[in-house]
Amino acid sequence: MNIDKVNVVSTFLHNVVVYNIPLLYGTVGEILVEKSGSLNLGVEGIMAVGAMFGYIVGCYANSLVVGILVAFLAAALCGLLFAALTVSLQANQNITGLTITTFGLGVYFFVGNGLKAISWPAMNDAAAVKAGFASLNIPLLSKIPVVGAMLFTHNIMVYLGVAIALLVWWYLKFTHSGLRLRSVGENPGAADSVGINVKRMKFIHIMIGCGIMGIGGYYMGLNMNGSFSSSCWINGYGWIAVALVIFANWNAALAILGTLVFGFFNTLRVSGTSLAMAFPGSLGWLADIPSQLYQALPFIITAVVLIVTSIRKKENSGQPAGLGSNYFREER
C-alpha cells in the first residue's frame, strides 16, 4: 500500500471518530437519564440548546472550558424542566420529551437568527477556543501507522467524551450511588421503601445526563466552525442517540463501540469518493452510490438496529424495568 492510500485510509478512520463523538455524548447522557427510569425523547433539542449557548458564550469568553461548562449548564436546565414536568407534575414522558425537542430547536433558531442579524461570533476570532479545539498528537502512540491517526490525533473533547463514557459505566456498575440509581430505574417503589429519595435521584441524574448531551451539541457546533445556517448543527444526531442507547444495551462502555459503527457509515457520506479513487478495483463502486443514500444511511441503520434489538431476548436486555413509567408514591 503506497503512502497516498495509507493517508486516505488514515483520514477515513480519523473521521469515523470525529463523527462518532457527538453521538457518544448524546448516547451516554441518555443512558444516564434512562437508568433513572425516565425516557427522554428531547435529546435533539437539548443538544441544540447546549450547542448554541456553549458556542456563543465560549466565543465571547474566548475559552473552550467556559463553552463546555455553559453548554453543560444550559442543557442541564432543559433537563431540570423535563424532570419538573415528568417527575414532579407526572406529565407523560414521551410527549414531554418531544415538546423539549421542539422547544430546544425553537430556542436554537430564535437565538441564532437573532444574533446573526446583529453580530454573530466567529470561531476564528476566538483564538483560545480554536486552539483548544485543535488536534493533540499523543507522543509515540500517534505515530502508529493508520491506527495512530484514528485514535491518538484528536482534540481534547474527543478524549473527554471517551472518559465520560467510561466514568458513567464505572459509576453505574461499581458505585453505591450507581446501584441506588439503577434500583430507582428498576423498581422505584422498592427503592423508596428502603429510604432512597426517588425524586432527588431522578432530578440529579436527569440534569447531569442532559448536561452531557449539551456538551455533544457544543462539539458539533465547533466541528462546523460555528457556521450558522438554516439547518441545525445537530441534524438528527439526537434521534440516532436515542436508538443507540438500545444498540448499546444501556451500557455506557458499549456505547463507544456502538457509536463507532454509526460514525463509520456517516463517514462514508463524506469520504466514500476518496476511498473509491484510492482503491478503484475493490471500492470503486462506492463512487456510484447516490449521495442521497449516504445521507439516509445512518437513519436506515438506526431502523435496522431497532428491529434487531426488538427481537433480542428480554433477559439479556439492560433496559430498566421501570423505564417510561411515572412513579406515584401513593400507589406504592
Coordinates of C-alpha atoms in Angstrom, one line a residue:
M1 CA 0.0 0.0 0.0
N2 CA 1.6 3.3 -1.1
I3 CA 1.7 6.5 1.0
D4 CA -1.3 8.1 -0.7
K5 CA -3.5 5.1 0.0
V6 CA -2.3 5.0 3.6
N7 CA -3.2 8.6 4.1
V8 CA -6.7 8.1 2.6
V9 CA -7.4 5.2 5.0
S10 CA -5.9 7.1 8.0
T11 CA -8.1 10.1 7.2
F12 CA -11.2 7.9 6.8
L13 CA -10.6 6.2 10.2
H14 CA -9.8 9.6 11.8
N15 CA -13.1 11.0 10.6
V16 CA -15.0 7.9 11.9
V17 CA -14.1 9.0 15.4
V18 CA -14.9 12.7 14.6
Y19 CA -18.4 11.8 13.6
N20 CA -18.9 9.3 16.4
I21 CA -18.1 11.6 19.3
P22 CA -21.2 13.8 19.4
L23 CA -23.3 10.6 19.2
L24 CA -21.3 9.3 22.1
Y25 CA -22.1 12.3 24.3
G26 CA -25.8 12.1 23.4
T27 CA -26.0 8.3 23.9
V28 CA -24.1 8.3 27.3
G29 CA -26.2 11.2 28.6
E30 CA -29.4 9.4 27.6
I31 CA -28.2 6.2 29.2
L32 CA -27.8 8.0 32.5
V33 CA -31.3 9.5 32.2
E34 CA -32.9 6.2 31.3
K35 CA -31.2 4.3 34.1
S36 CA -33.2 6.6 36.4
G37 CA -36.4 5.2 34.8
S38 CA -37.1 8.3 32.7
L39 CA -37.4 8.2 28.9
N40 CA -36.3 11.5 27.4
L41 CA -37.0 11.9 23.7
G42 CA -35.8 15.5 23.8
V43 CA -32.1 14.7 23.1
E44 CA -32.2 16.6 19.8
G45 CA -33.5 19.8 21.3
I46 CA -31.3 19.6 24.4
M47 CA -28.1 19.1 22.3
A48 CA -29.2 22.1 20.2
V49 CA -29.6 24.3 23.3
G50 CA -26.2 23.2 24.6
A51 CA -24.6 23.8 21.2
M52 CA -26.0 27.4 20.8
F53 CA -25.3 28.8 24.2
G54 CA -22.0 26.9 24.7
Y55 CA -20.7 28.3 21.3
I56 CA -21.9 31.9 21.9
V57 CA -20.6 32.2 25.4
G58 CA -17.4 30.2 24.7
C59 CA -16.6 32.5 21.8
Y60 CA -17.3 35.7 23.7
A61 CA -15.3 34.5 26.7
N62 CA -12.6 33.1 24.3
S63 CA -12.4 29.9 26.3
L64 CA -13.2 26.3 25.4
V65 CA -13.6 25.4 29.0
V66 CA -16.2 28.1 29.6
G67 CA -18.0 26.9 26.4
I68 CA -18.1 23.4 27.7
L69 CA -19.4 24.5 31.1
V70 CA -22.1 26.7 29.7
A71 CA -23.2 24.0 27.2
F72 CA -23.5 21.6 30.1
L73 CA -25.4 24.1 32.3
A74 CA -27.8 25.2 29.5
A75 CA -28.6 21.6 28.7
A76 CA -28.9 20.7 32.4
L77 CA -31.6 23.4 32.7
C78 CA -33.5 21.7 29.9
G79 CA -33.1 18.5 32.0
L80 CA -34.5 20.4 35.0
L81 CA -37.5 21.4 33.0
F82 CA -38.1 17.8 31.8
A83 CA -37.7 16.5 35.4
A84 CA -40.1 19.1 36.8
L85 CA -42.7 18.2 34.3
T86 CA -42.4 14.4 34.4
V87 CA -41.2 13.7 38.0
S88 CA -42.9 16.4 40.0
L89 CA -46.0 17.0 37.8
Q90 CA -46.3 13.5 36.5
A91 CA -46.6 14.6 32.8
N92 CA -46.4 12.0 30.1
Q93 CA -42.7 11.4 29.4
N94 CA -43.0 10.8 25.6
I95 CA -45.0 13.9 25.0
T96 CA -42.7 16.0 27.3
G97 CA -39.6 14.8 25.5
L98 CA -41.0 15.7 22.1
T99 CA -42.0 19.1 23.5
I100 CA -38.5 19.6 24.8
T101 CA -37.1 18.9 21.3
T102 CA -39.5 21.4 19.7
F103 CA -38.7 23.9 22.4
G104 CA -34.9 23.4 22.1
L105 CA -34.8 23.7 18.4
G106 CA -37.0 26.8 18.6
V107 CA -34.6 28.4 21.1
Y108 CA -31.7 27.4 18.8
F109 CA -33.1 29.2 15.8
F110 CA -34.5 32.1 17.7
V111 CA -31.2 32.9 19.4
G112 CA -29.1 32.1 16.4
N113 CA -31.1 34.1 13.8
G114 CA -31.4 37.0 16.2
L115 CA -27.7 37.1 17.0
K116 CA -26.7 36.6 13.4
A117 CA -28.7 39.7 12.4
I118 CA -26.7 41.7 14.9
S119 CA -23.2 40.3 15.3
W120 CA -22.5 36.5 15.0
P121 CA -19.3 35.5 16.9
A122 CA -16.9 33.9 14.6
M123 CA -14.9 31.0 15.9
N124 CA -11.8 32.1 14.0
D125 CA -11.8 35.3 16.1
A126 CA -11.8 33.3 19.4
A127 CA -8.2 32.2 19.2
A128 CA -8.2 30.3 22.5
V129 CA -11.3 28.3 21.5
K130 CA -9.8 27.5 18.1
A131 CA -6.5 26.4 19.7
G132 CA -8.3 24.4 22.4
F133 CA -10.3 22.5 19.8
A134 CA -7.2 21.8 17.7
S135 CA -6.0 18.2 17.4
L136 CA -3.5 16.9 20.0
N137 CA -1.0 14.3 18.9
I138 CA -0.3 11.9 21.7
P139 CA 3.5 11.2 21.7
L140 CA 4.6 7.8 20.2
L141 CA 1.0 6.5 20.0
S142 CA 0.1 8.9 17.3
K143 CA 2.9 7.6 15.1
I144 CA 1.4 4.1 14.9
P145 CA 0.6 3.5 11.2
V146 CA -3.1 4.0 10.3
V147 CA -4.4 3.3 13.8
G148 CA -2.4 6.1 15.4
A149 CA -4.2 8.7 13.3
M150 CA -7.6 7.2 14.1
L151 CA -7.2 7.0 17.9
F152 CA -4.5 9.4 19.0
T153 CA -4.6 12.6 17.0
H154 CA -7.9 14.2 18.2
N155 CA -8.9 17.3 20.1
I156 CA -9.4 17.3 23.9
M157 CA -13.2 16.9 23.6
V158 CA -12.8 13.5 21.9
Y159 CA -10.8 12.2 24.8
L160 CA -13.2 13.9 27.3
G161 CA -16.1 12.1 25.6
V162 CA -14.5 8.7 26.0
A163 CA -13.5 9.5 29.6
I164 CA -17.1 10.5 30.4
A165 CA -18.4 7.3 28.9
L166 CA -16.0 5.1 30.9
L167 CA -16.7 7.1 34.0
V168 CA -20.5 6.7 33.7
W169 CA -20.0 2.9 33.0
W170 CA -17.9 2.6 36.2
Y171 CA -20.3 4.8 38.2
L172 CA -23.4 2.7 37.3
K173 CA -21.7 -0.6 37.7
F174 CA -19.4 -0.3 40.7
T175 CA -20.6 2.6 43.0
H176 CA -23.1 2.6 45.8
S177 CA -24.9 5.6 44.3
G178 CA -25.0 4.0 40.9
L179 CA -26.6 0.9 42.4
R180 CA -29.2 3.1 44.0
L181 CA -29.9 4.8 40.7
R182 CA -30.3 1.5 39.0
S183 CA -32.7 0.4 41.7
V184 CA -34.8 3.5 41.1
G185 CA -35.0 2.7 37.4
E186 CA -35.9 -0.9 38.0
N187 CA -38.4 -0.5 40.8
P188 CA -38.9 3.0 42.2
G189 CA -41.4 1.7 44.8
A190 CA -39.0 -0.8 46.2
A191 CA -36.2 1.8 46.2
D192 CA -38.5 4.3 48.1
S193 CA -39.4 1.6 50.6
V194 CA -35.7 1.3 51.7
G195 CA -35.2 5.0 52.1
I196 CA -33.9 6.1 48.7
N197 CA -35.2 9.6 47.7
V198 CA -36.5 8.7 44.3
K199 CA -37.4 12.2 43.3
R200 CA -34.0 13.6 44.2
M201 CA -32.2 10.7 42.4
K202 CA -34.2 11.3 39.3
F203 CA -33.7 15.1 39.3
I204 CA -29.9 14.9 39.8
H205 CA -29.2 12.3 37.1
I206 CA -31.7 13.7 34.5
M207 CA -29.9 17.0 34.8
I208 CA -26.4 15.5 34.6
G209 CA -27.4 13.3 31.7
C210 CA -28.9 16.2 29.8
G211 CA -25.8 18.3 30.6
I212 CA -23.6 15.6 28.9
M213 CA -25.8 15.8 25.8
G214 CA -25.3 19.5 25.7
I215 CA -21.5 19.1 25.5
G216 CA -22.0 16.8 22.5
G217 CA -24.1 19.6 20.8
Y218 CA -21.3 22.1 21.5
Y219 CA -18.8 19.7 19.9
M220 CA -20.9 19.6 16.8
G221 CA -21.0 23.4 16.6
L222 CA -17.2 23.7 17.0
N223 CA -16.7 20.9 14.4
M224 CA -18.6 23.0 11.9
N225 CA -16.5 26.1 12.8
G226 CA -19.6 27.8 14.2
S227 CA -21.1 28.3 10.8
F228 CA -24.7 29.1 11.5
S229 CA -27.2 28.4 8.6
S230 CA -30.8 27.4 8.1
S231 CA -30.1 23.8 9.1
C232 CA -29.5 22.8 12.7
W233 CA -26.0 21.7 13.8
I234 CA -27.4 18.6 15.4
N235 CA -29.0 17.4 12.2
G236 CA -30.8 14.3 13.6
Y237 CA -28.0 13.1 15.8
G238 CA -30.2 13.4 18.9
W239 CA -32.7 10.9 17.5
I240 CA -29.9 8.5 16.5
A241 CA -28.5 8.7 20.0
V242 CA -31.8 7.5 21.4
A243 CA -31.7 4.4 19.2
L244 CA -28.0 3.9 20.1
V245 CA -29.0 3.5 23.8
I246 CA -30.8 0.4 22.8
F247 CA -28.0 -0.7 20.5
A248 CA -25.5 -0.4 23.4
N249 CA -27.9 -2.3 25.7
W250 CA -27.9 0.7 28.2
N251 CA -24.1 0.2 28.7
A252 CA -22.0 3.3 28.5
A253 CA -18.8 1.4 27.7
L254 CA -20.5 -0.4 24.8
A255 CA -21.8 2.9 23.6
I256 CA -18.2 3.7 22.5
L257 CA -18.2 0.8 20.1
G258 CA -21.8 1.4 19.0
T259 CA -21.3 5.0 18.1
L260 CA -18.1 4.0 16.1
V261 CA -20.4 1.8 13.9
F262 CA -22.6 4.8 13.2
G263 CA -19.6 7.0 12.7
F264 CA -18.3 4.6 10.1
F265 CA -21.5 4.8 8.0
N266 CA -21.6 8.6 8.4
T267 CA -18.0 9.0 7.3
L268 CA -18.8 7.1 4.1
R269 CA -21.0 10.0 3.1
V270 CA -18.0 12.3 3.2
S271 CA -15.1 10.1 2.3
G272 CA -16.7 7.4 0.1
T273 CA -15.5 9.0 -3.1
S274 CA -11.9 9.3 -1.8
L275 CA -11.9 5.6 -0.9
A276 CA -13.3 4.8 -4.4
M277 CA -10.5 6.8 -6.0
A278 CA -7.7 5.3 -3.9
F279 CA -9.0 1.7 -4.3
P280 CA -10.8 1.7 -7.7
G281 CA -10.5 -2.1 -8.0
S282 CA -12.2 -3.1 -4.7
L283 CA -14.0 0.0 -3.6
G284 CA -14.7 1.8 -6.9
W285 CA -18.4 1.0 -6.6
L286 CA -18.7 3.5 -3.7
A287 CA -18.5 6.4 -6.2
D288 CA -21.7 5.1 -7.9
I289 CA -23.8 5.3 -4.8
P290 CA -26.1 8.3 -4.8
S291 CA -25.3 11.0 -2.2
Q292 CA -28.9 10.9 -1.0
L293 CA -28.4 7.2 0.0
Y294 CA -25.3 8.2 2.0
Q295 CA -27.3 10.9 3.8
A296 CA -30.1 8.4 4.6
L297 CA -27.7 5.6 5.6
P298 CA -27.4 6.5 9.3
F299 CA -31.1 6.6 9.7
I300 CA -31.6 3.3 7.8
I301 CA -29.0 1.7 10.1
T302 CA -31.0 3.1 13.0
A303 CA -34.1 1.4 11.8
V304 CA -32.3 -1.9 11.4
V305 CA -30.9 -1.6 14.9
L306 CA -34.3 -1.0 16.4
I307 CA -35.7 -4.1 14.5
V308 CA -32.8 -6.3 15.6
T309 CA -32.8 -5.2 19.2
S310 CA -36.6 -5.5 19.5
I311 CA -36.3 -9.3 19.0
R312 CA -33.4 -9.6 21.4
K313 CA -34.2 -11.9 24.3
K314 CA -35.6 -9.8 27.2
E315 CA -33.4 -11.5 29.8
N316 CA -30.3 -10.2 28.1
S317 CA -31.6 -6.6 27.9
G318 CA -30.2 -3.9 30.1
Q319 CA -33.4 -1.8 29.8
P320 CA -34.6 -0.6 33.2
A321 CA -37.9 -2.3 34.1
G322 CA -39.5 1.0 35.2
L323 CA -38.4 2.9 32.1
G324 CA -41.0 5.4 30.9
S325 CA -43.4 4.9 33.8
N326 CA -44.2 7.7 36.2
Y327 CA -43.9 6.8 39.9
F328 CA -46.9 7.7 42.1
R329 CA -45.7 7.3 45.7
E330 CA -49.3 6.9 46.9
E331 CA -49.7 3.7 44.8
R332 CA -46.6 2.1 46.3

